CSV table of C-alpha atoms and ligand atoms in Angstrom, one decimal:
chain,number,residue,atom,x,y,z
A,22,MET,CA,0.0,0.0,0.0
A,23,SER,CA,1.6,3.3,-1.0
A,24,LEU,CA,1.7,6.0,1.6
A,25,GLU,CA,0.2,9.5,0.8
A,26,ILE,CA,0.7,12.3,3.3
A,27,VAL,CA,-1.8,15.2,3.5
A,28,ILE,CA,-0.6,18.3,5.4
A,29,LEU,CA,-3.3,20.9,6.3
A,30,ALA,CA,-2.0,24.4,5.9
A,31,ALA,CA,-4.9,26.4,4.5
A,32,GLY,CA,-6.1,28.2,7.6
A,33,LYS,CA,-5.4,31.8,8.5
A,34,GLY,CA,-4.6,31.2,12.1
A,35,LYS,CA,-6.8,34.0,13.5
A,36,ARG,CA,-5.7,33.4,17.1
A,37,MET,CA,-2.1,34.3,16.1
A,38,LEU,CA,-3.2,38.0,15.6
A,39,SER,CA,-0.8,38.3,12.7
A,40,ASP,CA,-0.9,39.0,8.9
A,41,LEU,CA,1.5,36.1,8.3
A,42,PRO,CA,-0.3,32.8,7.7
A,43,LYS,CA,0.0,30.6,10.8
A,44,VAL,CA,2.1,27.8,9.3
A,45,LEU,CA,4.8,30.2,8.2
A,46,HIS,CA,5.5,31.4,11.8
A,47,PRO,CA,9.0,30.1,12.6
A,48,ILE,CA,10.2,27.5,15.0
A,49,ALA,CA,14.0,27.7,15.3
A,50,GLY,CA,14.1,30.3,12.6
A,51,ARG,CA,12.3,28.2,9.9
A,52,PRO,CA,8.6,28.1,9.0
A,53,MET,CA,6.8,25.5,11.0
A,54,LEU,CA,5.3,24.0,7.9
A,55,GLU,CA,8.8,23.3,6.6
A,56,MET,CA,9.5,21.3,9.7
A,57,VAL,CA,6.3,19.2,9.2
A,58,ILE,CA,7.3,18.6,5.5
A,59,LYS,CA,10.8,17.5,6.4
A,60,THR,CA,9.5,15.1,9.0
A,61,ALA,CA,6.9,13.8,6.5
A,62,SER,CA,9.6,13.2,3.9
A,63,LEU,CA,11.5,11.0,6.4
A,64,LEU,CA,8.6,8.6,6.2
A,65,ASP,CA,9.3,8.0,2.5
A,66,PRO,CA,5.8,8.8,1.1
A,67,ALA,CA,4.8,8.5,-2.5
A,68,HIS,CA,3.6,12.2,-2.4
A,69,ILE,CA,3.1,15.0,0.1
A,70,HIS,CA,-0.1,16.9,-0.6
A,71,VAL,CA,0.0,20.3,1.0
A,72,VAL,CA,-3.5,21.8,1.3
A,73,VAL,CA,-3.2,25.6,0.9
A,74,GLY,CA,-5.7,28.4,0.9
A,75,HIS,CA,-5.2,31.6,2.9
A,76,HIS,CA,-2.2,33.4,1.3
A,77,ALA,CA,-1.5,30.3,-0.8
A,78,GLU,CA,1.1,32.2,-2.8
A,79,LEU,CA,3.2,32.9,0.3
A,80,ILE,CA,3.0,29.3,1.4
A,81,GLU,CA,4.0,28.0,-2.1
A,82,GLN,CA,6.8,30.6,-2.2
A,83,SER,CA,8.2,29.3,1.1
A,84,LEU,CA,8.4,25.8,-0.3
A,85,THR,CA,11.0,26.8,-2.8
A,86,ALA,CA,13.5,26.8,0.1
A,87,LEU,CA,13.2,23.0,0.4
A,88,PRO,CA,15.8,20.7,-1.2
A,89,ASP,CA,14.7,19.4,-4.7
A,90,THR,CA,14.6,15.8,-3.4
A,91,ILE,CA,11.7,16.8,-1.1
A,92,ARG,CA,10.1,19.4,-3.4
A,93,SER,CA,9.7,16.8,-6.2
A,94,HIS,CA,7.3,14.9,-4.0
A,95,ILE,CA,5.2,17.8,-3.0
A,96,ASP,CA,1.9,18.8,-4.7
A,97,CYS,CA,0.0,21.8,-3.5
A,98,VAL,CA,-3.8,21.5,-3.4
A,99,MET,CA,-6.1,24.5,-3.2
A,100,GLN,CA,-8.8,24.7,-0.6
A,101,PRO,CA,-10.5,27.9,-1.9
A,102,GLU,CA,-12.6,28.4,1.3
A,103,GLN,CA,-11.6,27.2,4.7
A,104,LEU,CA,-14.6,25.2,5.5
A,105,GLY,CA,-12.9,22.9,8.1
A,106,THR,CA,-10.3,20.2,8.5
A,107,GLY,CA,-12.6,17.5,7.0
A,108,HIS,CA,-13.2,19.6,3.9
A,109,ALA,CA,-9.5,20.4,3.6
A,110,VAL,CA,-8.6,16.7,3.5
A,111,SER,CA,-11.3,16.0,0.9
A,112,CYS,CA,-9.7,18.6,-1.4
A,113,ALA,CA,-6.6,16.4,-1.6
A,114,LEU,CA,-8.4,13.1,-2.2
A,115,PRO,CA,-8.9,13.4,-6.0
A,116,ASN,CA,-5.1,13.1,-6.4
A,117,ILE,CA,-4.9,10.0,-4.3
A,118,LYS,CA,-5.5,6.4,-5.4
A,119,ASP,CA,-8.1,4.4,-3.6
A,120,ASP,CA,-5.7,1.6,-2.5
A,121,SER,CA,-3.3,3.9,-0.7
A,122,LEU,CA,-2.9,4.7,3.0
A,123,VAL,CA,-3.4,8.4,3.9
A,124,LEU,CA,-1.6,10.0,6.8
A,125,VAL,CA,-3.1,13.4,7.7
A,126,LEU,CA,-0.7,15.9,9.5
A,127,TYR,CA,-1.5,19.5,10.5
A,128,GLY,CA,0.9,22.3,9.5
A,129,ASP,CA,0.6,23.8,12.9
A,130,THR,CA,1.9,20.7,14.8
A,131,PRO,CA,5.6,21.1,14.0
A,132,LEU,CA,7.5,18.9,16.5
A,133,THR,CA,6.0,15.5,15.9
A,134,PRO,CA,9.0,13.1,15.8
A,135,ALA,CA,9.2,10.9,12.7
A,136,GLN,CA,9.7,7.9,14.9
A,137,VAL,CA,6.2,8.5,16.5
A,138,LEU,CA,4.7,8.8,13.1
A,139,GLY,CA,6.4,5.7,11.8
A,140,ASP,CA,5.1,3.6,14.7
A,141,PHE,CA,1.7,5.1,14.2
A,142,ILE,CA,1.6,4.1,10.6
A,143,ILE,CA,2.4,0.5,11.4
A,144,GLU,CA,-0.4,0.4,14.0
A,145,SER,CA,-2.8,2.1,11.5
A,146,GLN,CA,-2.4,-0.6,8.9
A,147,LYS,CA,-4.5,-2.9,11.1
A,148,HIS,CA,-7.5,-0.5,11.0
A,149,ASP,CA,-9.8,1.3,8.6
A,150,LEU,CA,-8.9,4.5,10.4
A,151,CYS,CA,-6.6,5.2,13.3
A,152,VAL,CA,-6.4,8.3,15.6
A,153,LEU,CA,-3.2,9.5,17.4
A,154,SER,CA,-4.1,10.8,20.9
A,155,ALA,CA,-2.0,12.1,23.8
A,156,TYR,CA,-2.4,12.8,27.5
A,157,ALA,CA,-2.4,16.5,28.2
A,158,ASP,CA,-2.0,18.1,31.6
A,159,ASN,CA,-3.9,21.0,30.3
A,160,PRO,CA,-6.2,19.8,27.5
A,161,PHE,CA,-7.8,23.2,26.9
A,162,GLY,CA,-8.6,24.0,23.3
A,163,TYR,CA,-8.1,20.4,22.0
A,164,GLY,CA,-10.6,17.9,20.8
A,165,ARG,CA,-11.3,15.3,23.5
A,166,ILE,CA,-11.2,11.6,23.0
A,167,VAL,CA,-14.3,9.9,24.3
A,168,ARG,CA,-13.9,6.2,25.0
A,169,ASP,CA,-16.7,3.6,25.6
A,170,ASN,CA,-16.8,1.4,28.6
A,171,LEU,CA,-14.5,-1.1,27.0
A,172,GLY,CA,-11.9,1.6,26.5
A,173,LYS,CA,-12.4,1.8,22.8
A,174,LEU,CA,-12.7,5.1,20.9
A,175,GLU,CA,-16.3,6.2,20.6
A,176,TYR,CA,-16.0,9.7,19.2
A,177,ILE,CA,-14.1,13.0,19.3
A,178,VAL,CA,-15.6,16.3,20.5
A,179,GLU,CA,-14.2,19.7,20.0
A,180,GLU,CA,-13.6,21.9,23.1
A,181,ARG,CA,-16.3,24.3,21.9
A,182,ASP,CA,-18.9,21.6,21.5
A,183,ALA,CA,-18.0,19.6,24.6
A,184,SER,CA,-20.1,19.4,27.8
A,185,GLU,CA,-18.5,20.4,31.1
A,186,GLN,CA,-18.2,16.7,31.9
A,187,THR,CA,-16.3,16.0,28.6
A,188,LYS,CA,-14.0,18.9,29.1
A,189,LEU,CA,-12.6,17.1,32.2
A,190,ILE,CA,-11.1,14.4,29.9
A,191,HIS,CA,-7.3,14.8,29.5
A,192,GLU,CA,-6.9,12.5,26.5
A,193,ILE,CA,-6.8,14.8,23.5
A,194,ASN,CA,-6.9,14.5,19.7
A,195,THR,CA,-3.5,15.4,18.3
A,196,GLY,CA,-5.1,15.9,14.9
A,197,ILE,CA,-3.0,13.2,13.3
A,198,ILE,CA,-5.0,10.4,11.7
A,199,CYS,CA,-4.2,7.6,9.3
A,200,ALA,CA,-6.8,5.9,7.1
A,201,LYS,CA,-7.4,3.9,4.0
A,202,ALA,CA,-8.0,6.3,1.1
A,203,SER,CA,-11.1,4.3,0.0
A,204,VAL,CA,-12.6,4.9,3.5
A,205,LEU,CA,-11.9,8.6,3.4
A,206,LYS,CA,-13.4,8.9,-0.1
A,207,LYS,CA,-16.6,7.2,0.9
A,208,TRP,CA,-17.2,8.8,4.3
A,209,LEU,CA,-15.8,12.3,4.2
A,210,PRO,CA,-18.6,13.5,1.9
A,211,LYS,CA,-21.0,12.4,4.6
A,212,ILE,CA,-19.8,14.7,7.4
A,213,ARG,CA,-22.0,17.6,8.3
A,214,ASN,CA,-21.2,21.1,9.7
A,215,ASN,CA,-23.8,21.3,12.4
A,216,ASN,CA,-21.4,22.4,15.1
A,217,SER,CA,-20.6,25.6,16.9
A,218,GLN,CA,-18.2,26.8,14.2
A,219,GLY,CA,-20.3,25.6,11.2
A,220,GLU,CA,-17.2,23.7,9.9
A,221,TYR,CA,-16.7,20.3,8.4
A,222,TYR,CA,-14.7,18.6,11.1
A,223,LEU,CA,-12.3,15.8,10.2
A,224,THR,CA,-12.7,14.6,13.8
A,225,ASP,CA,-16.4,13.7,13.2
A,226,LEU,CA,-15.2,10.9,10.9
A,227,ALA,CA,-14.1,8.8,13.9
A,228,GLY,CA,-17.5,8.6,15.6
A,229,MET,CA,-19.2,8.1,12.3
A,230,LEU,CA,-17.0,5.1,11.4
A,231,VAL,CA,-17.4,3.6,14.8
A,232,GLU,CA,-21.1,3.8,14.6
A,233,SER,CA,-21.2,2.2,11.2
A,234,GLY,CA,-19.2,-0.8,12.5
A,235,HIS,CA,-15.7,0.1,11.1
A,236,ASP,CA,-12.5,-0.9,12.8
A,237,VAL,CA,-11.2,2.4,14.3
A,238,GLY,CA,-8.0,2.3,16.1
A,239,LEU,CA,-6.6,4.6,18.8
A,240,SER,CA,-3.0,5.0,19.5
A,241,MET,CA,-1.6,7.1,22.4
A,242,ALA,CA,1.6,9.0,21.8
A,243,PRO,CA,4.3,8.8,24.5
A,244,ASP,CA,4.9,12.5,24.9
A,245,PHE,CA,2.3,15.3,24.5
A,246,SER,CA,4.8,18.2,24.4
A,247,ALA,CA,6.1,17.1,21.0
A,248,LEU,CA,2.5,17.1,19.7
A,249,THR,CA,1.3,20.5,20.8
A,250,GLY,CA,-0.6,22.4,18.2
A,251,VAL,CA,0.2,26.0,17.7
A,252,ASN,CA,-2.8,28.3,17.6
A,253,THR,CA,-1.5,31.3,19.6
A,254,LYS,CA,1.7,33.1,20.2
A,255,SER,CA,1.9,31.6,23.6
A,256,GLN,CA,1.7,28.1,22.1
A,257,LEU,CA,4.3,29.1,19.5
A,258,ALA,CA,6.7,30.1,22.3
A,259,PHE,CA,6.0,26.8,24.1
A,260,ALA,CA,6.7,24.8,20.9
A,261,GLU,CA,10.0,26.8,20.4
A,262,ARG,CA,11.2,26.1,24.0
A,263,THR,CA,10.2,22.5,23.7
A,264,TYR,CA,12.2,22.2,20.4
A,265,GLN,CA,15.2,23.9,21.9
A,266,HIS,CA,15.1,21.7,24.9
A,267,MET,CA,15.0,18.6,22.6
A,268,GLN,CA,18.1,19.9,20.8
A,269,ALA,CA,20.0,20.7,24.1
A,270,GLU,CA,19.3,17.1,25.3
A,271,GLN,CA,20.6,15.8,22.0
A,272,LEU,CA,23.8,17.8,22.3
A,273,MET,CA,24.5,16.3,25.7
A,274,ARG,CA,23.4,12.8,24.7
A,275,GLU,CA,25.2,12.6,21.4
A,276,TYR,CA,28.4,14.7,21.9
A,277,GLY,CA,28.7,15.0,25.6
A,278,VAL,CA,28.7,18.8,25.4
A,279,THR,CA,28.7,20.6,28.7
A,280,LEU,CA,25.9,23.1,28.7
A,281,ALA,CA,25.9,25.8,31.5
A,282,ASP,CA,22.1,25.8,31.2
A,283,PRO,CA,20.2,23.5,28.7
A,284,SER,CA,17.3,25.9,28.8
A,285,ARG,CA,19.4,28.9,27.7
A,286,ILE,CA,20.8,27.8,24.3
A,287,ASP,CA,19.1,28.3,20.9
A,288,ILE,CA,20.0,26.3,17.8
A,289,ARG,CA,18.5,27.5,14.6
A,290,GLY,CA,20.0,25.1,12.2
A,291,ARG,CA,22.5,22.3,13.0
A,292,LEU,CA,25.3,22.3,15.5
A,293,THR,CA,27.8,19.4,15.6
A,294,CYS,CA,30.5,19.2,18.3
A,295,GLY,CA,33.7,17.3,19.1
A,296,LYS,CA,34.6,16.0,22.5
A,297,ASP,CA,34.5,18.0,25.7
A,298,CYS,CA,33.0,21.2,24.4
A,299,TYR,CA,31.6,23.7,26.7
A,300,ILE,CA,28.8,26.2,25.9
A,301,ASP,CA,27.9,28.9,28.4
A,302,VAL,CA,24.4,30.6,28.6
A,303,ASN,CA,22.5,32.5,26.0
A,304,CYS,CA,24.4,31.5,22.9
A,305,VAL,CA,22.6,31.3,19.5
A,306,PHE,CA,23.8,29.0,16.7
A,307,GLU,CA,22.4,29.5,13.2
A,308,GLY,CA,22.9,27.6,9.9
A,309,GLU,CA,25.6,24.9,10.0
A,310,VAL,CA,28.1,25.3,12.9
A,311,GLU,CA,30.8,22.8,13.6
A,312,LEU,CA,33.0,22.8,16.8
A,313,GLY,CA,36.1,20.7,17.1
A,314,ASP,CA,37.3,19.1,20.4
A,315,ARG,CA,37.5,21.1,23.6
A,316,VAL,CA,36.0,24.3,22.1
A,317,ARG,CA,34.7,26.8,24.7
A,318,ILE,CA,31.9,29.1,23.7
A,319,GLU,CA,31.3,31.7,26.4
A,320,ALA,CA,28.2,33.6,27.2
A,321,GLY,CA,26.0,35.5,24.7
A,322,CYS,CA,27.8,34.5,21.4
A,323,VAL,CA,25.9,34.5,18.1
A,324,ILE,CA,27.5,32.1,15.7
A,325,LYS,CA,26.3,31.4,12.1
A,326,ASP,CA,27.8,29.0,9.6
A,327,CYS,CA,31.2,28.7,11.2
A,328,LYS,CA,33.7,26.0,11.7
A,329,ILE,CA,35.8,26.3,14.9
A,330,GLY,CA,38.9,24.2,15.4
A,331,ASP,CA,40.1,22.3,18.5
A,332,ASP,CA,41.0,24.1,21.7
A,333,SER,CA,39.6,27.5,20.5
A,334,VAL,CA,37.9,29.9,22.9
A,335,ILE,CA,35.2,32.3,21.9
A,336,SER,CA,34.8,34.8,24.6
A,337,PRO,CA,31.5,36.5,25.6
A,338,TYR,CA,29.4,38.5,23.2
A,339,THR,CA,31.2,37.6,20.0
A,340,VAL,CA,29.2,37.6,16.8
A,341,MET,CA,30.5,35.7,13.8
A,342,GLU,CA,29.4,34.4,10.5
A,343,SER,CA,30.7,32.2,7.6
A,344,SER,CA,34.2,32.0,8.9
A,345,LEU,CA,36.7,29.2,9.5
A,346,MET,CA,38.8,29.3,12.7
A,347,LYS,CA,41.5,26.7,12.9
A,348,LYS,CA,43.0,25.3,16.1
A,349,ARG,CA,43.7,27.2,19.4
A,350,THR,CA,42.2,30.5,18.2
A,351,THR,CA,40.9,33.0,20.7
A,352,ILE,CA,38.2,35.4,19.7
A,353,GLY,CA,36.5,38.2,21.6
A,354,PRO,CA,35.1,39.3,24.0
A,355,PHE,CA,32.9,41.6,21.8
A,356,ALA,CA,34.5,40.7,18.5
A,357,ARG,CA,32.7,40.6,15.2
A,358,LEU,CA,33.7,38.3,12.3
A,359,ARG,CA,31.7,39.1,9.2
A,360,PRO,CA,31.6,36.5,6.4
A,361,GLY,CA,34.6,35.1,4.5
A,362,ASN,CA,37.4,34.8,7.0
A,363,VAL,CA,40.0,32.1,7.5
A,364,LEU,CA,41.9,32.3,10.8
A,365,GLU,CA,44.9,30.1,11.0
A,366,ASP,CA,46.1,28.3,14.2
A,367,GLU,CA,46.6,30.4,17.3
A,368,VAL,CA,45.2,33.6,15.8
A,369,HIS,CA,43.8,36.1,18.4
A,370,VAL,CA,41.1,38.6,17.6
A,371,GLY,CA,40.2,40.6,20.7
A,372,ASP,CA,37.6,43.1,21.8
A,373,PHE,CA,36.0,45.5,19.4
A,374,VAL,CA,37.8,44.1,16.4
A,375,GLU,CA,35.8,43.6,13.2
A,376,VAL,CA,37.2,41.2,10.5
A,377,LYS,CA,35.7,40.7,7.1
A,378,LYS,CA,36.9,38.6,4.1
A,379,SER,CA,40.3,38.3,5.5
A,380,VAL,CA,42.9,35.5,5.8
A,381,ILE,CA,45.0,35.8,9.0
A,382,GLY,CA,48.2,33.8,9.4
A,383,LYS,CA,49.3,31.6,12.2
A,384,GLY,CA,49.8,33.3,15.6
A,385,THR,CA,48.8,36.8,14.4
A,386,LYS,CA,47.2,39.0,17.0
A,387,ALA,CA,44.7,41.9,16.7
A,388,GLY,CA,43.9,42.6,20.3
A,389,HIS,CA,41.8,45.7,20.3
A,390,LEU,CA,39.6,48.1,18.4
A,391,SER,CA,40.6,47.3,14.8
A,392,TYR,CA,39.0,46.9,11.4
A,393,LEU,CA,40.5,44.3,9.1
A,394,GLY,CA,38.6,44.0,5.8
A,395,ASP,CA,39.7,42.4,2.5
A,396,ALA,CA,43.1,41.7,4.0
A,397,GLN,CA,45.7,39.0,4.0
A,398,LEU,CA,47.9,39.0,7.0
A,399,GLY,CA,51.0,36.7,7.3
A,400,ALA,CA,52.0,34.7,10.4
A,401,GLY,CA,53.2,36.3,13.6
A,402,VAL,CA,51.9,39.8,12.8
A,403,ASN,CA,51.1,42.2,15.7
A,404,VAL,CA,48.2,44.5,14.9
A,405,GLY,CA,48.2,47.5,17.3
A,406,ALA,CA,45.0,48.9,18.8
A,407,GLY,CA,43.1,51.1,16.5
A,408,THR,CA,44.6,49.8,13.3
A,409,ILE,CA,42.2,50.2,10.3
A,410,THR,CA,42.4,48.8,6.8
A,411,CYS,CA,41.0,51.6,4.6
A,412,ASN,CA,39.6,49.2,2.0
A,413,TYR,CA,36.9,51.3,0.4
A,414,ASP,CA,37.6,54.4,-1.8
A,415,GLY,CA,33.9,55.2,-2.1
A,416,ALA,CA,33.5,53.1,-5.2
A,417,ASN,CA,35.5,50.0,-5.0
A,418,LYS,CA,37.0,47.7,-2.4
A,419,HIS,CA,40.8,47.1,-2.3
A,420,ARG,CA,43.1,44.6,-0.7
A,421,THR,CA,45.7,44.9,2.0
A,422,ILE,CA,48.5,42.4,2.0
A,423,ILE,CA,50.8,42.2,5.1
A,424,GLY,CA,53.8,39.9,5.2
A,425,ASP,CA,55.0,37.7,8.1
A,426,ASP,CA,56.3,39.2,11.3
A,427,VAL,CA,55.1,42.8,10.5
A,428,PHE,CA,54.6,45.0,13.6
A,429,ILE,CA,51.8,47.5,13.2
A,430,GLY,CA,51.9,50.2,15.7
A,431,SER,CA,48.7,51.5,17.3
A,432,ASP,CA,46.4,53.9,15.3
A,433,THR,CA,47.8,52.9,11.9
A,434,GLN,CA,45.7,53.4,8.7
A,435,LEU,CA,46.6,51.0,5.9
A,436,VAL,CA,45.2,52.7,2.7
A,437,ALA,CA,44.4,49.9,0.3
A,438,PRO,CA,45.6,48.7,-2.2
A,439,VAL,CA,48.7,48.3,-0.2
A,440,ASN,CA,51.4,45.7,0.4
A,441,VAL,CA,53.6,45.7,3.6
A,442,PRO,CA,56.7,43.5,3.2
A,443,THR,CA,57.8,40.9,5.7
A,444,GLY,CA,59.3,42.1,9.0
A,445,VAL,CA,58.4,45.8,8.5
A,446,THR,CA,57.8,47.9,11.6
A,447,ILE,CA,55.1,50.5,11.3
A,448,ALA,CA,55.4,53.2,14.0
A,449,ALA,CA,52.2,54.2,15.9
A,450,GLY,CA,50.0,56.8,14.1
A,451,THR,CA,51.3,56.0,10.6
A,452,THR,CA,49.2,56.4,7.5
A,453,TYR,CA,50.6,53.7,5.3
A,454,THR,CA,49.9,54.1,1.6
A,455,SER,CA,51.2,52.4,-1.6
A,456,ARG,CA,53.6,55.4,-2.1
A,457,ILE,CA,55.7,54.1,0.8
A,458,LYS,CA,58.2,51.9,-0.9
A,459,ALA,CA,59.4,49.9,2.1
A,460,THR,CA,61.4,46.7,1.8
A,461,GLU,CA,61.8,43.9,4.3
A,462,ASN,CA,62.5,44.9,7.9
A,463,ASP,CA,62.4,48.7,7.3
A,464,LEU,CA,60.8,51.0,9.9
A,465,VAL,CA,58.0,53.2,8.5
A,466,ILE,CA,56.9,56.3,10.3
A,467,SER,CA,54.7,59.2,9.2
A,468,ARG,CA,54.3,61.7,11.9
A,469,ILE,CA,54.7,65.5,12.2
A,470,ASN,CA,57.2,66.5,14.9
A,471,GLY,CA,55.5,67.5,18.1
A,472,LEU,CA,55.3,71.1,19.3
A,473,CYS,CA,55.4,72.3,22.8
A,474,LEU,CA,54.2,75.8,23.9
A,475,LYS,CA,55.7,76.8,27.3
A,476,GLY,CA,53.6,78.6,29.9
A,477,TYR,CA,50.3,77.9,28.1
A,478,GLN,CA,47.1,79.1,29.8
A,479,ARG,CA,43.9,77.2,29.2
A,480,PRO,CA,40.9,79.3,28.1
A,481,ARG,CA,38.5,80.1,31.0
A,482,LYS,CA,34.7,80.4,30.9
A,483,ASP,CA,33.4,83.9,30.8
A,484,LYS,CA,31.5,84.9,33.9
B,511,UD1,C1,-7.8,20.7,15.5
B,511,UD1,C2,-8.7,19.5,15.8
B,511,UD1,C3,-8.7,19.2,17.3
B,511,UD1,C4,-7.3,18.8,17.7
B,511,UD1,C5,-6.3,20.0,17.3
B,511,UD1,C6,-4.9,19.5,17.5
B,511,UD1,C7,-10.6,19.6,14.1
B,511,UD1,C8,-11.9,20.0,13.9
B,511,UD1,N1,-10.1,19.8,15.3
B,511,UD1,O1,-8.3,21.8,16.2
B,511,UD1,O2,-9.6,18.1,17.5
B,511,UD1,O3,-7.3,18.6,19.1
B,511,UD1,O4,-6.5,20.3,16.0
B,511,UD1,O5,-4.0,20.5,17.4
B,511,UD1,O6,-9.9,19.0,13.3
B,511,UD1,N2,-7.0,23.9,8.2
B,511,UD1,C9,-7.2,23.9,6.8
B,511,UD1,N3,-8.4,24.2,6.3
B,511,UD1,C10,-9.5,24.4,7.1
B,511,UD1,C11,-9.3,24.4,8.5
B,511,UD1,C12,-8.1,24.2,9.0
B,511,UD1,O7,-6.2,23.6,6.1
B,511,UD1,O8,-10.5,24.7,6.5
B,511,UD1,C13,-5.7,23.6,8.8
B,511,UD1,C14,-5.1,24.7,9.6
B,511,UD1,O9,-4.3,25.6,8.8
B,511,UD1,C15,-4.2,24.0,10.6
B,511,UD1,C16,-5.0,22.7,10.8
B,511,UD1,O10,-5.8,22.5,9.7
B,511,UD1,O11,-2.9,23.8,10.2
B,511,UD1,C17,-5.8,22.6,12.1
B,511,UD1,O12,-6.8,23.6,12.1
B,511,UD1,P1,-7.1,24.5,13.4
B,511,UD1,O13,-8.1,25.5,13.1
B,511,UD1,O14,-5.8,24.9,14.0
B,511,UD1,O15,-7.7,23.3,14.3
B,511,UD1,P2,-7.8,23.3,15.9
B,511,UD1,O16,-8.9,24.2,16.4
B,511,UD1,O17,-6.5,23.5,16.5
B,512,CA,CA1,-4.5,23.9,15.6
């Protein structure tokens, strides 16, 4: 039996109080729908049918970010009017063969683990329709599972249509169902919208099938937190924290990372770590970040698409992007690496130093208050405080090339394009231009002689 997955994503999400369609609100920086689709694709379905409606164009546009291997399985189905979850599923059915198995997922339930869905599919194959439920400490807002006195599913009631007695039930409908396509095709057209919202509820199908003698299964998921639906900003925040907590647990379990506080780390992408890494509080990792062995990331760092070599230390409040740091590098505190840098072993970039598109040689140090852009620095260079590469002439960017063992005194401006030969010493306060024809080991100095006025009186304020 081929597996067809239908993902409901046509609703507006009124309770989000936002112009953005609900399923495009992000979890870990990516639209929650993307997460649902990625999980769905792990189940190896024949097709993924995404039911779209409200702002369909924005939803379809968001799918272009997915890899081709996933996109090629997706087909978007239009639900012109949002008449309810049952109606939404029926919109996808014409594209599905009768002898397939249909798994229905909601675009607003982003954290469901593929493993839970895989087990659910296996269980579902024994039934005409199977419902995935969960136990919720606070079931408010969810459809409730009503069981008969033998403990079998009898029907599902929405919160709004439930009696006070039924609202006391803690077993909720996760919204995830799996059914034979032939059963859906025959029975979905029979559901009615005589409920408080005037919608065609998918959930009504369960009671209807039970009543007509079908075999309806009920499977309870192990952990409700991974199955929470997102209807409000508060639930979005809960889902985000739940997801981050899952990732923190994974870092500790898989790599043995020491986290100062597992509830104060955010990973918006993928973080891989070597042995004995330490991550202090409030760090954010984006895109693909790779840490070597014994790397220390101190408090408040924001790191995107970087690779950091063994024994490196990133001190507090460092922001870096698309850079490669080799072994034993020390960066920050308060440093900024913009994209395109390669820092060789033992490089030190200190506080208030900005580096962009630069290659920095082994053991070179830029300790304080510098800008190094479009530069290539050799090994063992000392960059004095306040050194600036003047890389931009107002129209074009130019390169600065600095040889090994150059000593750059404080407050030097390197006016690019410029090339400083090996071993040159640049005195503090120098403006170094290409007109300076230094050769190896020269001293370069550009400074007016100081002046001293004896007996000088400071101006005084008039009364
Ligand atoms: C739904 C379930 C409820 C369950 C809860 C789990 C129904 C009637 N209720 O309630 O039992 O406990 O999910 O989170 O199914 N959608 C469409 N087209 C529509 C209506 C909705 O595509 O016409 C989509 C929405 O975009 C959303 C999903 O279906 O992604 C669920 O709709 P929503 O309105 O959030 O249902 P809930 O009230 O949360
Ligand atoms: Ca919902």
